[in-house]
PDB file of C-alpha atoms in Angstrom:
ATOM      1  CA  MET A   1      60.926  26.068 -34.125  1.00  0.00           C
ATOM      2  CA  GLU A   2      62.060  25.915 -37.737  1.00  0.00           C
ATOM      3  CA  PRO A   3      59.474  26.744 -40.408  1.00  0.00           C
ATOM      4  CA  ILE A   4      57.835  23.717 -41.976  1.00  0.00           C
ATOM      5  CA  SER A   5      59.799  22.734 -45.082  1.00  0.00           C
ATOM      6  CA  GLU A   6      58.412  21.842 -48.479  1.00  0.00           C
ATOM      7  CA  THR A   7      59.868  18.330 -48.074  1.00  0.00           C
ATOM      8  CA  PHE A   8      57.726  17.672 -45.013  1.00  0.00           C
ATOM      9  CA  THR A   9      58.089  14.069 -43.754  1.00  0.00           C
ATOM     10  CA  VAL A  10      57.062  12.343 -40.545  1.00  0.00           C
ATOM     11  CA  ASP A  11      58.402   9.176 -38.930  1.00  0.00           C
ATOM     12  CA  LEU A  12      55.297   7.022 -38.375  1.00  0.00           C
ATOM     13  CA  ARG A  13      56.877   5.287 -35.377  1.00  0.00           C
ATOM     14  CA  ARG A  14      57.216   8.657 -33.645  1.00  0.00           C
ATOM     15  CA  LEU A  15      53.601   9.417 -34.463  1.00  0.00           C
ATOM     16  CA  THR A  16      52.696   6.199 -32.661  1.00  0.00           C
ATOM     17  CA  VAL A  17      54.535   7.443 -29.570  1.00  0.00           C
ATOM     18  CA  LEU A  18      52.664  10.757 -29.720  1.00  0.00           C
ATOM     19  CA  ARG A  19      49.326   8.947 -30.090  1.00  0.00           C
ATOM     20  CA  GLU A  20      50.133   6.828 -27.058  1.00  0.00           C
ATOM     21  CA  LEU A  21      51.074   9.919 -25.043  1.00  0.00           C
ATOM     22  CA  GLN A  22      47.666  11.382 -25.879  1.00  0.00           C
ATOM     23  CA  ARG A  23      46.007   8.214 -24.592  1.00  0.00           C
ATOM     24  CA  ARG A  24      48.116   7.659 -21.462  1.00  0.00           C
ATOM     25  CA  GLY A  25      48.589  11.270 -20.406  1.00  0.00           C
ATOM     26  CA  THR A  26      52.070  10.980 -18.899  1.00  0.00           C
ATOM     27  CA  LEU A  27      55.554  10.138 -20.153  1.00  0.00           C
ATOM     28  CA  ALA A  28      55.921   7.384 -17.548  1.00  0.00           C
ATOM     29  CA  ARG A  29      52.707   5.597 -18.523  1.00  0.00           C
ATOM     30  CA  THR A  30      53.511   5.988 -22.211  1.00  0.00           C
ATOM     31  CA  ALA A  31      56.954   4.520 -21.661  1.00  0.00           C
ATOM     32  CA  GLU A  32      55.505   1.584 -19.730  1.00  0.00           C
ATOM     33  CA  ALA A  33      52.929   0.848 -22.445  1.00  0.00           C
ATOM     34  CA  LEU A  34      55.521   0.975 -25.250  1.00  0.00           C
ATOM     35  CA  HIS A  35      58.264  -0.815 -23.277  1.00  0.00           C
ATOM     36  CA  LEU A  36      60.527   2.230 -23.494  1.00  0.00           C
ATOM     37  CA  THR A  37      62.135   4.519 -20.937  1.00  0.00           C
ATOM     38  CA  PRO A  38      60.583   7.954 -20.230  1.00  0.00           C
ATOM     39  CA  SER A  39      63.784   9.459 -21.634  1.00  0.00           C
ATOM     40  CA  ALA A  40      63.349   7.537 -24.891  1.00  0.00           C
ATOM     41  CA  VAL A  41      59.744   8.726 -25.152  1.00  0.00           C
ATOM     42  CA  SER A  42      60.878  12.340 -24.651  1.00  0.00           C
ATOM     43  CA  GLN A  43      63.531  11.905 -27.324  1.00  0.00           C
ATOM     44  CA  GLN A  44      61.014  10.474 -29.804  1.00  0.00           C
ATOM     45  CA  ILE A  45      58.594  13.355 -29.201  1.00  0.00           C
ATOM     46  CA  ALA A  46      61.409  15.926 -29.487  1.00  0.00           C
ATOM     47  CA  ALA A  47      62.590  14.378 -32.763  1.00  0.00           C
ATOM     48  CA  LEU A  48      59.035  14.461 -34.124  1.00  0.00           C
ATOM     49  CA  ALA A  49      58.729  18.116 -33.101  1.00  0.00           C
ATOM     50  CA  ARG A  50      61.892  18.889 -35.091  1.00  0.00           C
ATOM     51  CA  GLU A  51      60.504  16.999 -38.087  1.00  0.00           C
ATOM     52  CA  VAL A  52      57.253  18.938 -38.176  1.00  0.00           C
ATOM     53  CA  GLY A  53      58.737  22.266 -37.082  1.00  0.00           C
ATOM     54  CA  ALA A  54      56.292  22.813 -34.230  1.00  0.00           C
ATOM     55  CA  PRO A  55      56.285  22.297 -30.442  1.00  0.00           C
ATOM     56  CA  LEU A  56      54.309  19.211 -29.483  1.00  0.00           C
ATOM     57  CA  THR A  57      54.493  19.273 -25.678  1.00  0.00           C
ATOM     58  CA  GLU A  58      54.772  21.917 -22.990  1.00  0.00           C
ATOM     59  CA  ARG A  59      55.492  21.746 -19.296  1.00  0.00           C
ATOM     60  CA  ASP A  60      52.532  21.186 -16.975  1.00  0.00           C
ATOM     61  CA  GLY A  61      53.794  21.176 -13.405  1.00  0.00           C
ATOM     62  CA  ARG A  62      56.037  18.122 -13.121  1.00  0.00           C
ATOM     63  CA  GLY A  63      54.593  16.581 -16.291  1.00  0.00           C
ATOM     64  CA  VAL A  64      53.804  17.598 -19.854  1.00  0.00           C
ATOM     65  CA  ARG A  65      50.684  18.303 -21.883  1.00  0.00           C
ATOM     66  CA  LEU A  66      50.064  18.294 -25.618  1.00  0.00           C
ATOM     67  CA  THR A  67      50.130  21.569 -27.510  1.00  0.00           C
ATOM     68  CA  GLY A  68      47.508  22.719 -29.979  1.00  0.00           C
ATOM     69  CA  GLN A  69      49.899  21.845 -32.814  1.00  0.00           C
ATOM     70  CA  ALA A  70      50.194  18.292 -31.442  1.00  0.00           C
ATOM     71  CA  ARG A  71      46.418  17.883 -31.522  1.00  0.00           C
ATOM     72  CA  VAL A  72      46.318  19.114 -35.125  1.00  0.00           C
ATOM     73  CA  LEU A  73      48.999  16.580 -36.029  1.00  0.00           C
ATOM     74  CA  LEU A  74      47.179  13.787 -34.184  1.00  0.00           C
ATOM     75  CA  ALA A  75      44.002  14.430 -36.174  1.00  0.00           C
ATOM     76  CA  HIS A  76      46.024  13.778 -39.337  1.00  0.00           C
ATOM     77  CA  ALA A  77      47.806  10.819 -37.715  1.00  0.00           C
ATOM     78  CA  ASP A  78      44.495   8.995 -37.335  1.00  0.00           C
ATOM     79  CA  LEU A  79      43.771   9.469 -41.051  1.00  0.00           C
ATOM     80  CA  ILE A  80      47.307   8.402 -42.042  1.00  0.00           C
ATOM     81  CA  ALA A  81      47.099   5.232 -39.958  1.00  0.00           C
ATOM     82  CA  ALA A  82      43.675   4.384 -41.397  1.00  0.00           C
ATOM     83  CA  GLN A  83      44.911   4.881 -44.972  1.00  0.00           C
ATOM     84  CA  LEU A  84      47.898   2.593 -44.371  1.00  0.00           C
ATOM     85  CA  GLU A  85      45.541  -0.052 -43.012  1.00  0.00           C
ATOM     86  CA  ARG A  86      43.390   0.264 -46.149  1.00  0.00           C
ATOM     87  CA  ALA A  87      46.483  -0.288 -48.305  1.00  0.00           C
ATOM     88  CA  ARG A  88      47.331  -3.407 -46.290  1.00  0.00           C
ATOM     89  CA  ALA A  89      43.731  -4.641 -46.583  1.00  0.00           C
ATOM     90  CA  ASP A  90      43.721  -4.079 -50.358  1.00  0.00           C
ATOM     91  CA  LEU A  91      46.929  -6.097 -50.718  1.00  0.00           C
ATOM     92  CA  ALA A  92      45.472  -8.898 -48.620  1.00  0.00           C
ATOM     93  CA  ALA A  93      42.272  -8.862 -50.670  1.00  0.00           C
ATOM     94  CA  TYR A  94      44.341  -9.131 -53.857  1.00  0.00           C
ATOM     95  CA  GLY A  95      45.645 -12.462 -52.583  1.00  0.00           C
ATOM     96  CA  ALA A  96      42.103 -13.631 -51.714  1.00  0.00           C
ATOM     97  CA  GLY A  97      42.918 -13.806 -48.009  1.00  0.00           C
ATOM     98  CA  GLY A  98      43.017 -17.590 -47.976  1.00  0.00           C
ATOM     99  CA  ARG A  99      46.226 -17.799 -45.969  1.00  0.00           C
ATOM    100  CA  GLY A 100      47.917 -15.892 -43.210  1.00  0.00           C
ATOM    101  CA  SER A 101      47.503 -15.357 -39.501  1.00  0.00           C
ATOM    102  CA  VAL A 102      45.399 -13.242 -37.192  1.00  0.00           C
ATOM    103  CA  THR A 103      45.733 -12.476 -33.497  1.00  0.00           C
ATOM    104  CA  ILE A 104      42.629 -11.826 -31.410  1.00  0.00           C
ATOM    105  CA  GLY A 105      42.957  -9.902 -28.157  1.00  0.00           C
ATOM    106  CA  CYS A 106      40.106 -10.589 -25.766  1.00  0.00           C
ATOM    107  CA  PHE A 107      39.081 -10.221 -22.104  1.00  0.00           C
ATOM    108  CA  SER A 108      39.070 -13.359 -19.943  1.00  0.00           C
ATOM    109  CA  SER A 109      35.340 -14.141 -19.834  1.00  0.00           C
ATOM    110  CA  GLY A 110      35.134 -13.549 -23.585  1.00  0.00           C
ATOM    111  CA  ILE A 111      37.828 -16.195 -24.037  1.00  0.00           C
ATOM    112  CA  LEU A 112      35.770 -18.552 -21.855  1.00  0.00           C
ATOM    113  CA  GLY A 113      32.347 -17.967 -23.360  1.00  0.00           C
ATOM    114  CA  LEU A 114      32.699 -16.516 -26.869  1.00  0.00           C
ATOM    115  CA  LEU A 115      35.970 -17.523 -28.499  1.00  0.00           C
ATOM    116  CA  PRO A 116      35.826 -21.354 -28.289  1.00  0.00           C
ATOM    117  CA  GLY A 117      32.749 -21.547 -30.530  1.00  0.00           C
ATOM    118  CA  ALA A 118      34.032 -18.831 -32.853  1.00  0.00           C
ATOM    119  CA  MET A 119      37.439 -20.477 -33.234  1.00  0.00           C
ATOM    120  CA  ARG A 120      35.962 -23.905 -33.972  1.00  0.00           C
ATOM    121  CA  ALA A 121      33.932 -22.339 -36.775  1.00  0.00           C
ATOM    122  CA  LEU A 122      36.930 -20.356 -38.043  1.00  0.00           C
ATOM    123  CA  SER A 123      39.043 -23.525 -38.221  1.00  0.00           C
ATOM    124  CA  ALA A 124      36.543 -24.921 -40.726  1.00  0.00           C
ATOM    125  CA  ARG A 125      35.991 -21.627 -42.518  1.00  0.00           C
ATOM    126  CA  LEU A 126      39.668 -20.605 -42.798  1.00  0.00           C
ATOM    127  CA  PRO A 127      41.653 -23.855 -42.579  1.00  0.00           C
ATOM    128  CA  HIS A 128      44.905 -22.245 -43.767  1.00  0.00           C
ATOM    129  CA  VAL A 129      44.723 -19.231 -41.452  1.00  0.00           C
ATOM    130  CA  ARG A 130      46.408 -19.394 -38.083  1.00  0.00           C
ATOM    131  CA  VAL A 131      44.329 -17.792 -35.314  1.00  0.00           C
ATOM    132  CA  ASP A 132      46.115 -16.850 -32.075  1.00  0.00           C
ATOM    133  CA  VAL A 133      44.522 -15.502 -28.901  1.00  0.00           C
ATOM    134  CA  VAL A 134      45.974 -13.061 -26.369  1.00  0.00           C
ATOM    135  CA  GLU A 135      44.207 -12.227 -23.105  1.00  0.00           C
ATOM    136  CA  ALA A 136      44.133  -8.438 -22.725  1.00  0.00           C
ATOM    137  CA  GLU A 137      41.850  -5.594 -21.687  1.00  0.00           C
ATOM    138  CA  PRO A 138      41.812  -1.857 -22.371  1.00  0.00           C
ATOM    139  CA  PRO A 139      43.864   0.239 -22.372  1.00  0.00           C
ATOM    140  CA  ASP A 140      46.664  -2.288 -23.023  1.00  0.00           C
ATOM    141  CA  LEU A 141      44.527  -4.156 -25.555  1.00  0.00           C
ATOM    142  CA  PHE A 142      44.223  -1.073 -27.756  1.00  0.00           C
ATOM    143  CA  THR A 143      47.898  -0.207 -27.386  1.00  0.00           C
ATOM    144  CA  ALA A 144      48.596  -3.689 -28.772  1.00  0.00           C
ATOM    145  CA  LEU A 145      46.038  -3.141 -31.544  1.00  0.00           C
ATOM    146  CA  ASP A 146      47.690   0.152 -32.519  1.00  0.00           C
ATOM    147  CA  ALA A 147      51.108  -1.509 -32.574  1.00  0.00           C
ATOM    148  CA  GLY A 148      49.943  -4.389 -34.785  1.00  0.00           C
ATOM    149  CA  GLN A 149      50.539  -6.970 -32.044  1.00  0.00           C
ATOM    150  CA  VAL A 150      46.806  -7.692 -32.116  1.00  0.00           C
ATOM    151  CA  ASP A 151      44.631  -7.608 -35.250  1.00  0.00           C
ATOM    152  CA  VAL A 152      41.173  -7.914 -33.692  1.00  0.00           C
ATOM    153  CA  ALA A 153      40.157  -6.575 -30.277  1.00  0.00           C
ATOM    154  CA  VAL A 154      37.171  -7.992 -28.388  1.00  0.00           C
ATOM    155  CA  ALA A 155      36.401  -5.774 -25.431  1.00  0.00           C
ATOM    156  CA  VAL A 156      33.834  -4.466 -22.980  1.00  0.00           C
ATOM    157  CA  ASP A 157      32.716  -0.849 -22.829  1.00  0.00           C
ATOM    158  CA  PHE A 158      34.022   0.747 -19.637  1.00  0.00           C
ATOM    159  CA  ALA A 159      36.099   3.781 -18.674  1.00  0.00           C
ATOM    160  CA  ALA A 160      39.418   2.383 -19.946  1.00  0.00           C
ATOM    161  CA  ALA A 161      38.018   1.488 -23.383  1.00  0.00           C
ATOM    162  CA  PRO A 162      38.139   3.985 -26.273  1.00  0.00           C
ATOM    163  CA  PRO A 163      34.939   5.950 -26.890  1.00  0.00           C
ATOM    164  CA  HIS A 164      32.584   5.108 -29.757  1.00  0.00           C
ATOM    165  CA  THR A 165      33.775   8.249 -31.557  1.00  0.00           C
ATOM    166  CA  ASP A 166      37.466   7.218 -31.652  1.00  0.00           C
ATOM    167  CA  ARG A 167      38.402   7.400 -35.348  1.00  0.00           C
ATOM    168  CA  ARG A 168      41.347   5.042 -34.932  1.00  0.00           C
ATOM    169  CA  TYR A 169      39.055   2.015 -34.862  1.00  0.00           C
ATOM    170  CA  THR A 170      36.177   0.453 -36.745  1.00  0.00           C
ATOM    171  CA  ARG A 171      33.985  -1.188 -34.150  1.00  0.00           C
ATOM    172  CA  THR A 172      30.874  -3.335 -34.096  1.00  0.00           C
ATOM    173  CA  ASP A 173      28.725  -4.118 -31.072  1.00  0.00           C
ATOM    174  CA  LEU A 174      28.412  -7.879 -30.526  1.00  0.00           C
ATOM    175  CA  PHE A 175      25.964  -8.401 -27.668  1.00  0.00           C
ATOM    176  CA  THR A 176      24.867  -7.316 -24.205  1.00  0.00           C
ATOM    177  CA  ASP A 177      26.223  -9.580 -21.478  1.00  0.00           C
ATOM    178  CA  VAL A 178      23.889  -9.619 -18.462  1.00  0.00           C
ATOM    179  CA  LEU A 179      25.376  -9.860 -14.970  1.00  0.00           C
ATOM    180  CA  ASP A 180      23.751 -12.131 -12.392  1.00  0.00           C
ATOM    181  CA  LEU A 181      24.302 -12.345  -8.648  1.00  0.00           C
ATOM    182  CA  ALA A 182      26.201 -15.371  -7.409  1.00  0.00           C
ATOM    183  CA  VAL A 183      25.584 -16.323  -3.764  1.00  0.00           C
ATOM    184  CA  PRO A 184      26.479 -19.422  -1.720  1.00  0.00           C
ATOM    185  CA  ALA A 185      23.859 -22.178  -1.875  1.00  0.00           C
ATOM    186  CA  GLY A 186      22.858 -21.597   1.765  1.00  0.00           C
ATOM    187  CA  HIS A 187      22.605 -17.814   1.491  1.00  0.00           C
ATOM    188  CA  ARG A 188      19.579 -16.151   3.100  1.00  0.00           C
ATOM    189  CA  LEU A 189      18.359 -14.958  -0.333  1.00  0.00           C
ATOM    190  CA  ALA A 190      19.105 -18.173  -2.246  1.00  0.00           C
ATOM    191  CA  GLY A 191      15.435 -19.187  -2.429  1.00  0.00           C
ATOM    192  CA  ARG A 192      14.284 -16.024  -4.161  1.00  0.00           C
ATOM    193  CA  GLU A 193      13.807 -15.767  -7.916  1.00  0.00           C
ATOM    194  CA  ARG A 194      14.743 -12.086  -8.075  1.00  0.00           C
ATOM    195  CA  VAL A 195      16.505  -9.815  -5.577  1.00  0.00           C
ATOM    196  CA  ALA A 196      17.286  -6.147  -5.273  1.00  0.00           C
ATOM    197  CA  LEU A 197      20.999  -5.400  -5.456  1.00  0.00           C
ATOM    198  CA  ARG A 198      20.712  -3.258  -2.312  1.00  0.00           C
ATOM    199  CA  ASP A 199      19.616  -6.363  -0.386  1.00  0.00           C
ATOM    200  CA  LEU A 200      23.266  -7.454  -0.592  1.00  0.00           C
ATOM    201  CA  ALA A 201      24.753  -4.119   0.503  1.00  0.00           C
ATOM    202  CA  THR A 202      25.879  -5.521   3.870  1.00  0.00           C
ATOM    203  CA  ASP A 203      27.339  -8.762   2.481  1.00  0.00           C
ATOM    204  CA  PRO A 204      31.054  -9.318   1.887  1.00  0.00           C
ATOM    205  CA  TRP A 205      31.825  -9.059  -1.836  1.00  0.00           C
ATOM    206  CA  ILE A 206      34.243 -10.741  -4.210  1.00  0.00           C
ATOM    207  CA  VAL A 207      35.171  -8.334  -6.998  1.00  0.00           C
ATOM    208  CA  GLY A 208      37.845  -8.167  -9.674  1.00  0.00           C
ATOM    209  CA  ASP A 209      40.629  -5.600  -9.752  1.00  0.00           C
ATOM    210  CA  ALA A 210      39.323  -2.051 -10.290  1.00  0.00           C
ATOM    211  CA  ARG A 211      41.338  -1.779 -13.521  1.00  0.00           C
ATOM    212  CA  SER A 212      39.669  -4.861 -15.036  1.00  0.00           C
ATOM    213  CA  CYS A 213      36.436  -4.562 -16.992  1.00  0.00           C
ATOM    214  CA  CYS A 214      34.351  -6.693 -14.608  1.00  0.00           C
ATOM    215  CA  GLY A 215      35.913  -5.110 -11.526  1.00  0.00           C
ATOM    216  CA  ALA A 216      35.108  -1.650 -12.829  1.00  0.00           C
ATOM    217  CA  VAL A 217      31.580  -2.624 -13.927  1.00  0.00           C
ATOM    218  CA  ALA A 218      30.778  -4.307 -10.591  1.00  0.00           C
ATOM    219  CA  ARG A 219      31.843  -1.231  -8.641  1.00  0.00           C
ATOM    220  CA  SER A 220      29.816   1.123 -10.847  1.00  0.00           C
ATOM    221  CA  VAL A 221      26.732  -1.116 -10.653  1.00  0.00           C
ATOM    222  CA  CYS A 222      26.869  -1.177  -6.858  1.00  0.00           C
ATOM    223  CA  ALA A 223      27.390   2.594  -6.756  1.00  0.00           C
ATOM    224  CA  ALA A 224      24.340   3.076  -8.996  1.00  0.00           C
ATOM    225  CA  ALA A 225      22.349   0.930  -6.545  1.00  0.00           C
ATOM    226  CA  GLY A 226      23.348   3.287  -3.740  1.00  0.00           C
ATOM    227  CA  PHE A 227      26.096   1.487  -1.851  1.00  0.00           C
ATOM    228  CA  THR A 228      29.820   0.808  -1.827  1.00  0.00           C
ATOM    229  CA  PRO A 229      30.521  -2.941  -1.689  1.00  0.00           C
ATOM    230  CA  ASP A 230      32.527  -4.343   1.216  1.00  0.00           C
ATOM    231  CA  ILE A 231      35.197  -5.990  -0.932  1.00  0.00           C
ATOM    232  CA  ARG A 232      36.861  -8.811   1.006  1.00  0.00           C
ATOM    233  CA  HIS A 233      38.529 -10.543  -1.923  1.00  0.00           C
ATOM    234  CA  ALA A 234      39.949  -9.064  -5.149  1.00  0.00           C
ATOM    235  CA  VAL A 235      39.953 -11.915  -7.678  1.00  0.00           C
ATOM    236  CA  ASN A 236      40.176 -11.740 -11.487  1.00  0.00           C
ATOM    237  CA  ASP A 237      40.073 -15.480 -12.214  1.00  0.00           C
ATOM    238  CA  TRP A 238      36.478 -16.648 -12.704  1.00  0.00           C
ATOM    239  CA  GLY A 239      37.151 -20.192 -11.501  1.00  0.00           C
ATOM    240  CA  ALA A 240      38.751 -18.874  -8.299  1.00  0.00           C
ATOM    241  CA  LEU A 241      35.850 -16.471  -7.794  1.00  0.00           C
ATOM    242  CA  ALA A 242      33.352 -19.344  -8.133  1.00  0.00           C
ATOM    243  CA  ALA A 243      35.280 -21.367  -5.552  1.00  0.00           C
ATOM    244  CA  LEU A 244      35.239 -18.482  -3.075  1.00  0.00           C
ATOM    245  CA  VAL A 245      31.497 -17.938  -3.489  1.00  0.00           C
ATOM    246  CA  GLU A 246      30.876 -21.672  -3.008  1.00  0.00           C
ATOM    247  CA  ALA A 247      32.986 -21.547   0.164  1.00  0.00           C
ATOM    248  CA  GLY A 248      30.723 -18.849   1.591  1.00  0.00           C
ATOM    249  CA  GLN A 249      33.336 -16.115   1.428  1.00  0.00           C
ATOM    250  CA  GLY A 250      31.137 -13.546  -0.243  1.00  0.00           C
ATOM    251  CA  VAL A 251      28.779 -12.690  -3.088  1.00  0.00           C
ATOM    252  CA  ALA A 252      29.648 -11.536  -6.589  1.00  0.00           C
ATOM    253  CA  LEU A 253      28.323 -10.281  -9.895  1.00  0.00           C
ATOM    254  CA  ILE A 254      29.140 -12.707 -12.686  1.00  0.00           C
ATOM    255  CA  PRO A 255      28.593 -12.372 -16.460  1.00  0.00           C
ATOM    256  CA  ARG A 256      26.433 -14.952 -18.164  1.00  0.00           C
ATOM    257  CA  LEU A 257      29.388 -15.691 -20.442  1.00  0.00           C
ATOM    258  CA  VAL A 258      30.981 -17.685 -17.608  1.00  0.00           C
ATOM    259  CA  ARG A 259      27.864 -19.502 -16.340  1.00  0.00           C
ATOM    260  CA  PRO A 260      29.243 -22.934 -17.374  1.00  0.00           C
ATOM    261  CA  LEU A 261      31.899 -22.553 -14.649  1.00  0.00           C
ATOM    262  CA  TYR A 262      29.138 -22.570 -12.036  1.00  0.00           C
ATOM    263  CA  ALA A 263      27.228 -25.621 -13.301  1.00  0.00           C
ATOM    264  CA  HIS A 264      28.854 -28.046 -10.838  1.00  0.00           C
ATOM    265  CA  ARG A 265      29.301 -25.640  -7.935  1.00  0.00           C
ATOM    266  CA  ARG A 266      27.073 -25.210  -4.895  1.00  0.00           C
ATOM    267  CA  VAL A 267      26.373 -21.652  -5.967  1.00  0.00           C
ATOM    268  CA  THR A 268      22.995 -20.026  -6.575  1.00  0.00           C
ATOM    269  CA  LEU A 269      22.609 -17.548  -9.422  1.00  0.00           C
ATOM    270  CA  LEU A 270      19.992 -14.852  -8.899  1.00  0.00           C
ATOM    271  CA  THR A 271      18.523 -12.289 -11.284  1.00  0.00           C
ATOM    272  CA  THR A 272      18.347  -8.706 -10.043  1.00  0.00           C
ATOM    273  CA  GLU A 273      15.052  -6.841  -9.909  1.00  0.00           C
ATOM    274  CA  GLY A 274      14.243  -4.339 -12.614  1.00  0.00           C
ATOM    275  CA  THR A 275      16.639  -3.925 -15.492  1.00  0.00           C
ATOM    276  CA  PRO A 276      19.543  -6.284 -14.770  1.00  0.00           C
ATOM    277  CA  PRO A 277      23.067  -4.861 -14.804  1.00  0.00           C
ATOM    278  CA  SER A 278      24.907  -5.590 -18.018  1.00  0.00           C
ATOM    279  CA  ARG A 279      27.938  -4.725 -20.111  1.00  0.00           C
ATOM    280  CA  ASN A 280      28.301  -4.113 -23.824  1.00  0.00           C
ATOM    281  CA  VAL A 281      30.729  -6.381 -25.698  1.00  0.00           C
ATOM    282  CA  PHE A 282      32.190  -5.125 -28.990  1.00  0.00           C
ATOM    283  CA  VAL A 283      34.799  -6.032 -31.583  1.00  0.00           C
ATOM    284  CA  ALA A 284      37.213  -3.488 -33.055  1.00  0.00           C
ATOM    285  CA  VAL A 285      39.892  -3.408 -35.735  1.00  0.00           C
ATOM    286  CA  ARG A 286      42.204  -0.623 -36.837  1.00  0.00           C
ATOM    287  CA  ALA A 287      40.351   1.888 -39.030  1.00  0.00           C
ATOM    288  CA  GLY A 288      41.052   1.054 -42.661  1.00  0.00           C
ATOM    289  CA  SER A 289      41.692  -2.665 -42.048  1.00  0.00           C
ATOM    290  CA  GLU A 290      38.014  -3.641 -42.136  1.00  0.00           C
ATOM    291  CA  GLY A 291      38.342  -4.611 -45.826  1.00  0.00           C
ATOM    292  CA  ASP A 292      40.930  -7.312 -45.080  1.00  0.00           C
ATOM    293  CA  PRO A 293      39.227 -10.599 -46.059  1.00  0.00           C
ATOM    294  CA  VAL A 294      40.614 -12.545 -43.102  1.00  0.00           C
ATOM    295  CA  LEU A 295      39.602  -9.855 -40.602  1.00  0.00           C
ATOM    296  CA  THR A 296      36.196  -9.652 -42.277  1.00  0.00           C
ATOM    297  CA  ALA A 297      35.725 -13.403 -41.831  1.00  0.00           C
ATOM    298  CA  VAL A 298      36.809 -13.221 -38.182  1.00  0.00           C
ATOM    299  CA  ARG A 299      34.472 -10.319 -37.407  1.00  0.00           C
ATOM    300  CA  ASP A 300      31.567 -12.023 -39.199  1.00  0.00           C
ATOM    301  CA  GLN A 301      32.148 -15.225 -37.244  1.00  0.00           C
ATOM    302  CA  LEU A 302      32.336 -13.372 -33.925  1.00  0.00           C
ATOM    303  CA  ARG A 303      29.000 -11.702 -34.709  1.00  0.00           C
ATOM    304  CA  SER A 304      27.448 -15.040 -35.693  1.00  0.00           C
ATOM    305  CA  THR A 305      28.705 -16.807 -32.566  1.00  0.00           C
ATOM    306  CA  ALA A 306      27.581 -13.908 -30.373  1.00  0.00           C
ATOM    307  CA  ALA A 307      24.099 -14.013 -31.899  1.00  0.00           C
ATOM    308  CA  GLY A 308      23.880 -17.684 -30.908  1.00  0.00           C
ATOM    309  CA  LEU A 309      24.771 -16.855 -27.317  1.00  0.00           C
ATOM    310  CA  ILE A 310      21.845 -14.483 -26.861  1.00  0.00           C
ATOM    311  CA  SER A 311      19.224 -16.135 -29.078  1.00  0.00           C
TER     312      SER A 311
END
């Protein structure tokens, strides 16, 4: 490669492609996430390598892996992105943040149980700010956050979510969402106040897709209890899941965020023995953007609404 010149410059859009490659691991997945072709991703990475004068990828079987130089560059990329977000936040603060728009990306049960109350309050608090909602989960949610398509991410901690140590985001824990067992009204255990999860090891289960937060959490909770659930139905829609449980087609773990959906169903909700399974819900923004007055108001309102859910 050419030696690094004194007029060193980097195309920030190409840095975004490199950051996504680090997250996704393959050219194909990176291309899919960024709505590009694998060839276009390769070209962007090659152009960035020429800009910085260092190899950024190397062959790894039929795929590629990041070089040591790429990881050095990515460490700086996180700082660059955060500083740009701080500049944007400072400009927004200069205008008092009374107008504008914000897009919240959130998982489905969060939209059902958390956002309605938060958005009603935000309408009164920020009457001249447009608030849009997009249903999304990690990793796609954080790809959208990186790209500026989403300004605030509300997510659940699970394998596809970024770790707490990820410097690209400023995150705040909102609350712990407990999972209860949903069984048909005539189920053999319906009369109990508390049940052991293993007592349902032989039942048919209704579980979300393994890539979804609740699908992943349900599988890990059952595994921790010592069994693999017999999944008869893979359903991500909470209303559809409630209907299937009511129809006697299986049992399920449901978050307390969606309990209102079960109020008029012939479904019994049971608490598990011991420490109940749960999931951590958090809010994240791009590092550096936390000073934006609109994003500050949105985050504050999400925390306030969340506190009311668990009080």
